[in-house]
Tab-separated table of C-alpha atoms in Angstrom:
chain	number	residue	atom	x	y	z
A	11	UNK	CA	-62.793	31.395	-50.785
A	12	UNK	CA	-60.656	28.616	-49.439
A	13	UNK	CA	-57.292	26.832	-49.899
A	14	UNK	CA	-55.940	23.188	-48.774
A	15	UNK	CA	-52.527	22.795	-48.571
A	16	UNK	CA	-50.568	19.983	-49.141
A	17	UNK	CA	-46.810	19.773	-48.092
A	18	UNK	CA	-45.564	16.049	-49.938
A	19	UNK	CA	-48.581	14.413	-48.987
A	20	UNK	CA	-49.400	15.934	-45.777
A	21	UNK	CA	-52.930	17.999	-46.272
A	22	UNK	CA	-54.004	20.913	-43.403
A	23	UNK	CA	-57.190	22.305	-43.278
A	24	UNK	CA	-58.837	24.319	-45.418
A	25	UNK	CA	-58.421	28.222	-44.630
A	26	UNK	CA	-60.904	31.878	-45.033
A	27	UNK	CA	-58.899	33.998	-46.837
A	28	UNK	CA	-61.344	36.722	-46.373
A	29	UNK	CA	-60.500	37.092	-42.320
A	30	UNK	CA	-56.934	37.528	-40.882
A	31	UNK	CA	-54.994	34.204	-40.044
A	32	UNK	CA	-52.696	35.962	-37.735
A	33	UNK	CA	-52.856	39.535	-36.504
A	34	UNK	CA	-51.703	41.376	-33.113
A	35	UNK	CA	-53.633	44.392	-31.771
A	36	UNK	CA	-51.857	47.115	-30.404
A	37	UNK	CA	-48.551	45.010	-29.525
A	38	UNK	CA	-46.090	45.764	-26.966
A	39	UNK	CA	-43.222	44.693	-25.649
A	40	UNK	CA	-40.679	46.646	-22.961
A	41	UNK	CA	-37.083	45.036	-22.592
A	42	UNK	CA	-35.497	46.937	-18.604
A	43	UNK	CA	-37.780	50.365	-19.568
A	44	UNK	CA	-36.427	50.249	-23.195
A	45	UNK	CA	-39.566	49.602	-25.308
A	46	UNK	CA	-38.766	47.550	-28.763
A	47	UNK	CA	-42.375	47.241	-29.839
A	48	UNK	CA	-43.942	50.405	-29.251
A	49	UNK	CA	-48.166	49.093	-29.994
A	50	UNK	CA	-48.009	47.466	-33.503
A	51	UNK	CA	-50.597	46.326	-35.021
A	52	UNK	CA	-50.638	43.590	-37.626
A	53	UNK	CA	-53.087	41.157	-39.512
A	54	UNK	CA	-51.619	38.479	-41.741
A	55	UNK	CA	-54.382	36.555	-44.106
A	56	UNK	CA	-53.767	33.120	-45.271
A	57	UNK	CA	-51.886	32.995	-48.332
A	58	UNK	CA	-49.795	36.039	-48.108
A	59	UNK	CA	-45.770	36.756	-47.574
A	60	UNK	CA	-45.946	38.724	-45.940
A	61	UNK	CA	-41.800	40.594	-45.369
A	62	UNK	CA	-40.977	42.479	-42.404
A	63	UNK	CA	-38.613	44.751	-42.976
A	64	UNK	CA	-36.359	47.689	-40.868
A	65	UNK	CA	-33.054	48.802	-40.285
A	66	UNK	CA	-30.879	47.036	-37.100
A	67	UNK	CA	-33.353	47.943	-34.279
A	68	UNK	CA	-37.062	48.279	-35.602
A	69	UNK	CA	-38.299	45.308	-33.422
A	70	UNK	CA	-38.561	43.033	-36.314
A	71	UNK	CA	-37.002	39.966	-34.244
A	72	UNK	CA	-38.533	41.009	-31.240
A	73	UNK	CA	-42.332	40.970	-33.703
A	74	UNK	CA	-41.417	37.146	-34.683
A	75	UNK	CA	-40.432	36.007	-31.149
A	76	UNK	CA	-43.476	37.626	-29.305
A	77	UNK	CA	-45.275	36.248	-32.043
A	78	UNK	CA	-44.198	32.476	-31.697
A	79	UNK	CA	-44.670	32.655	-27.669
A	80	UNK	CA	-40.586	33.309	-26.684
A	81	UNK	CA	-41.308	36.234	-25.168
A	82	UNK	CA	-44.830	37.347	-23.554
A	83	UNK	CA	-45.767	41.027	-24.547
A	84	UNK	CA	-46.113	44.149	-22.012
A	85	UNK	CA	-49.528	44.057	-23.442
A	86	UNK	CA	-51.449	43.808	-26.534
A	87	UNK	CA	-53.124	41.020	-28.314
A	88	UNK	CA	-52.665	37.991	-30.506
A	89	UNK	CA	-54.917	36.736	-32.242
A	90	UNK	CA	-54.697	33.433	-34.341
A	91	UNK	CA	-57.319	32.000	-36.725
A	92	UNK	CA	-59.760	34.060	-34.309
A	93	UNK	CA	-59.074	32.650	-31.180
A	94	UNK	CA	-56.577	34.993	-28.362
A	95	UNK	CA	-53.352	33.174	-27.883
A	96	UNK	CA	-51.335	35.863	-26.131
A	97	UNK	CA	-49.036	34.632	-23.544
A	98	UNK	CA	-48.914	31.031	-24.876
A	99	UNK	CA	-45.963	28.961	-24.797
A	100	UNK	CA	-43.673	27.705	-27.835
A	101	UNK	CA	-44.446	24.873	-27.657
A	102	UNK	CA	-48.498	25.451	-27.169
A	103	UNK	CA	-48.299	27.825	-30.785
A	104	UNK	CA	-46.404	25.884	-32.876
A	105	UNK	CA	-48.630	22.616	-31.944
A	106	UNK	CA	-51.582	25.420	-32.690
A	107	UNK	CA	-50.265	26.063	-36.273
A	108	UNK	CA	-47.751	28.417	-36.071
A	109	UNK	CA	-43.935	27.515	-37.152
A	110	UNK	CA	-40.845	29.449	-36.850
A	111	UNK	CA	-37.195	29.784	-37.877
A	112	UNK	CA	-34.054	30.880	-36.473
A	113	UNK	CA	-31.690	33.731	-37.458
A	114	UNK	CA	-28.578	31.105	-36.285
A	115	UNK	CA	-29.945	27.047	-36.844
A	116	UNK	CA	-30.737	25.595	-33.617
A	117	UNK	CA	-30.743	21.703	-34.174
A	118	UNK	CA	-30.252	19.523	-31.341
A	119	UNK	CA	-26.070	18.558	-32.975
A	120	UNK	CA	-26.496	14.655	-30.951
A	121	UNK	CA	-29.360	13.931	-32.992
A	122	UNK	CA	-28.966	13.022	-37.352
A	123	UNK	CA	-31.217	15.553	-39.575
A	124	UNK	CA	-33.188	12.497	-39.720
A	125	UNK	CA	-33.914	12.131	-36.115
A	126	UNK	CA	-33.814	16.286	-35.236
A	127	UNK	CA	-36.944	15.944	-37.959
A	128	UNK	CA	-38.783	13.059	-36.512
A	129	UNK	CA	-38.471	14.380	-33.208
A	130	UNK	CA	-40.403	18.090	-34.649
A	131	UNK	CA	-42.862	15.214	-36.504
A	132	UNK	CA	-43.673	13.910	-33.403
A	133	UNK	CA	-44.882	17.275	-30.980
A	134	UNK	CA	-47.115	18.570	-33.611
A	135	UNK	CA	-50.860	18.997	-33.116
A	136	UNK	CA	-52.040	15.240	-34.096
A	137	UNK	CA	-48.530	13.654	-32.076
A	138	UNK	CA	-47.522	11.041	-34.308
A	139	UNK	CA	-45.588	7.992	-33.262
A	140	UNK	CA	-42.254	7.606	-33.494
A	141	UNK	CA	-42.578	4.946	-36.365
A	142	UNK	CA	-45.181	7.362	-38.458
A	143	UNK	CA	-43.024	10.823	-37.805
A	144	UNK	CA	-39.803	8.924	-39.149
A	145	UNK	CA	-41.871	8.055	-42.097
A	146	UNK	CA	-43.147	11.718	-42.155
A	147	UNK	CA	-39.835	13.366	-41.714
A	148	UNK	CA	-38.337	10.810	-44.978
A	149	UNK	CA	-40.936	13.611	-46.949
A	150	UNK	CA	-39.700	16.850	-45.211
A	151	UNK	CA	-36.508	15.600	-45.966
A	152	UNK	CA	-37.167	14.752	-49.650
A	153	UNK	CA	-39.220	18.479	-50.099
A	154	UNK	CA	-36.086	19.856	-48.573
A	155	UNK	CA	-33.294	18.976	-50.451
A	156	UNK	CA	-31.790	17.452	-47.526
A	157	UNK	CA	-32.511	13.272	-48.666
A	158	UNK	CA	-28.302	12.585	-49.469
A	159	UNK	CA	-27.701	14.124	-45.539
A	160	UNK	CA	-30.317	12.685	-44.078
A	161	UNK	CA	-27.498	10.116	-41.516
A	162	UNK	CA	-25.341	13.316	-40.830
A	163	UNK	CA	-24.948	15.195	-37.515
A	164	UNK	CA	-25.723	18.651	-38.182
A	165	UNK	CA	-22.371	19.643	-37.658
A	166	UNK	CA	-21.309	17.902	-40.735
A	167	UNK	CA	-23.716	19.818	-42.955
A	168	UNK	CA	-22.997	23.000	-44.554
A	169	UNK	CA	-24.639	26.301	-43.692
A	170	UNK	CA	-27.328	26.315	-46.223
A	171	UNK	CA	-27.906	22.504	-45.299
A	172	UNK	CA	-28.572	23.947	-41.761
A	173	UNK	CA	-30.632	26.558	-42.847
A	174	UNK	CA	-33.131	24.004	-45.261
A	175	UNK	CA	-33.115	21.328	-42.203
A	176	UNK	CA	-34.267	24.297	-39.857
A	177	UNK	CA	-37.171	24.777	-42.445
A	178	UNK	CA	-37.403	20.964	-42.577
A	179	UNK	CA	-38.411	20.890	-38.951
A	180	UNK	CA	-40.840	23.898	-39.036
A	181	UNK	CA	-42.732	22.070	-42.058
A	182	UNK	CA	-42.609	19.049	-40.165
A	183	UNK	CA	-45.139	20.645	-37.316
A	184	UNK	CA	-47.104	21.227	-39.891
A	185	UNK	CA	-47.465	25.185	-40.266
A	186	UNK	CA	-50.291	27.157	-41.453
A	187	UNK	CA	-48.162	30.105	-40.524
A	188	UNK	CA	-44.324	29.868	-40.984
A	189	UNK	CA	-42.000	33.243	-40.335
A	190	UNK	CA	-38.764	32.944	-41.330
A	191	UNK	CA	-36.138	35.226	-39.765
A	192	UNK	CA	-33.416	36.319	-41.778
A	193	UNK	CA	-33.249	32.839	-43.206
A	194	UNK	CA	-30.992	33.916	-46.253
A	195	UNK	CA	-28.036	35.122	-44.274
A	196	UNK	CA	-24.499	34.071	-43.932
A	197	UNK	CA	-25.383	32.366	-47.871
A	198	UNK	CA	-23.740	32.960	-50.939
A	199	UNK	CA	-25.720	34.290	-54.459
A	200	UNK	CA	-25.532	30.620	-55.422
A	201	UNK	CA	-27.040	29.269	-52.357
A	202	UNK	CA	-29.748	32.365	-52.022
A	203	UNK	CA	-31.410	32.193	-55.510
A	204	UNK	CA	-31.981	28.236	-54.255
A	205	UNK	CA	-33.506	29.164	-50.697
A	206	UNK	CA	-35.320	31.949	-52.598
A	207	UNK	CA	-36.741	28.994	-54.735
A	208	UNK	CA	-37.371	26.577	-51.592
A	209	UNK	CA	-39.363	29.915	-49.565
A	210	UNK	CA	-41.560	29.844	-53.685
A	211	UNK	CA	-42.395	26.085	-53.101
A	212	UNK	CA	-43.260	26.166	-49.473
A	213	UNK	CA	-45.443	29.116	-50.383
A	214	UNK	CA	-47.122	27.105	-53.019
A	215	UNK	CA	-48.274	24.765	-51.202
A	216	UNK	CA	-50.001	27.246	-49.446
A	217	UNK	CA	-48.957	27.902	-46.417
A	218	UNK	CA	-48.780	31.864	-45.297
A	219	UNK	CA	-45.183	32.929	-44.510
A	220	UNK	CA	-43.905	36.119	-42.748
A	221	UNK	CA	-40.469	36.595	-43.506
A	222	UNK	CA	-37.003	39.042	-41.955
A	223	UNK	CA	-35.414	39.749	-44.153
A	224	UNK	CA	-32.812	42.612	-45.071
A	225	UNK	CA	-32.071	41.593	-48.735
A	226	UNK	CA	-34.796	44.172	-50.767
A	227	UNK	CA	-33.944	42.098	-53.905
A	228	UNK	CA	-35.205	39.542	-52.246
A	229	UNK	CA	-37.986	41.030	-51.059
A	230	UNK	CA	-39.097	42.391	-54.247
A	231	UNK	CA	-38.742	38.970	-55.610
A	232	UNK	CA	-40.832	36.939	-52.609
A	233	UNK	CA	-43.182	39.742	-50.976
A	234	UNK	CA	-47.102	40.163	-52.165
A	235	UNK	CA	-46.493	42.790	-49.142
A	236	UNK	CA	-44.193	45.179	-47.210
A	237	UNK	CA	-44.278	45.730	-43.508
A	238	UNK	CA	-42.122	48.266	-42.360
A	239	UNK	CA	-40.749	48.784	-38.862
A	240	UNK	CA	-38.673	51.926	-37.550
A	241	UNK	CA	-38.090	52.104	-33.679
A	242	UNK	CA	-40.522	49.406	-32.834
A	243	UNK	CA	-43.628	51.316	-34.695
A	244	UNK	CA	-45.469	50.465	-37.992
A	245	UNK	CA	-43.939	52.325	-40.339
A	246	UNK	CA	-45.435	51.461	-43.770
A	247	UNK	CA	-47.719	48.502	-44.597
A	248	UNK	CA	-48.372	47.895	-48.860
A	249	UNK	CA	-46.716	46.813	-51.669
A	250	UNK	CA	-43.432	46.536	-52.312
A	251	UNK	CA	-42.649	48.698	-54.840
A	252	UNK	CA	-45.003	51.632	-53.288
A	253	UNK	CA	-43.521	51.273	-49.930
A	254	UNK	CA	-40.107	51.305	-51.280
A	255	UNK	CA	-40.330	54.673	-52.506
A	256	UNK	CA	-42.257	56.210	-49.466
A	257	UNK	CA	-39.403	59.104	-48.489
A	258	UNK	CA	-40.444	58.334	-44.655
A	259	UNK	CA	-39.255	54.487	-45.357
A	260	UNK	CA	-36.160	55.920	-47.203
A	261	UNK	CA	-35.167	57.902	-44.627
A	262	UNK	CA	-35.210	54.989	-42.182
A	263	UNK	CA	-33.251	53.190	-43.745
A	264	UNK	CA	-31.012	56.163	-44.947
A	265	UNK	CA	-30.514	58.254	-41.898
A	266	UNK	CA	-31.577	61.153	-44.276
A	267	UNK	CA	-33.805	62.778	-46.662
A	268	UNK	CA	-33.339	61.091	-49.978
A	269	UNK	CA	-33.076	63.775	-52.633
């Protein structure tokens, strides 16, 4: 079974849903002797929304950073579309089709919102010209509802708009897999609801999503699958409704046995 992705008018090749699009095998990450990841195995299939959850320090953001090339793993393999990409640079991984956002938005502060998105489009796999990249950027600004602030600098827009700018920049690189690192942090309830709707719209455009999130009501609304990490190891993997009832998951969050 295959599916074609479209965001705006931009289409991407079809994906095989029967095989993982992204997986890591026995992934380990150590920092000065601290084991942040301890042999994590994870397979993400096309069309999924996989929520990575767990207590603080469980390794969620570290896993995203390793998968996106920010950190080179101490051991293990990362495979994307059947190709070993372990240790490749972030820009090379992005061009292959793995996008990401950051918990704290990182736009270029001296570029307008439009220029930020156009810049990202210039460095995607097919390397658009500046003129074509700007044309494509307008599509992503429209998709993320940022057209009214296109000519503003990032410091002049609000936090939610900066979060949406992160999404627009990531989408401009035409990812097949989009990893969202606590994209809802710092937003009020109304903004969270609007942002959840945005994530749903991205998913409906046939982008596979991996999301790090601590708001369980958001996880249950969005995720097709939940993966729980604890102390750098995978504790649980399955349907959110089932995983959240497991005593070991409850213990990991609460630090005690749940009565």
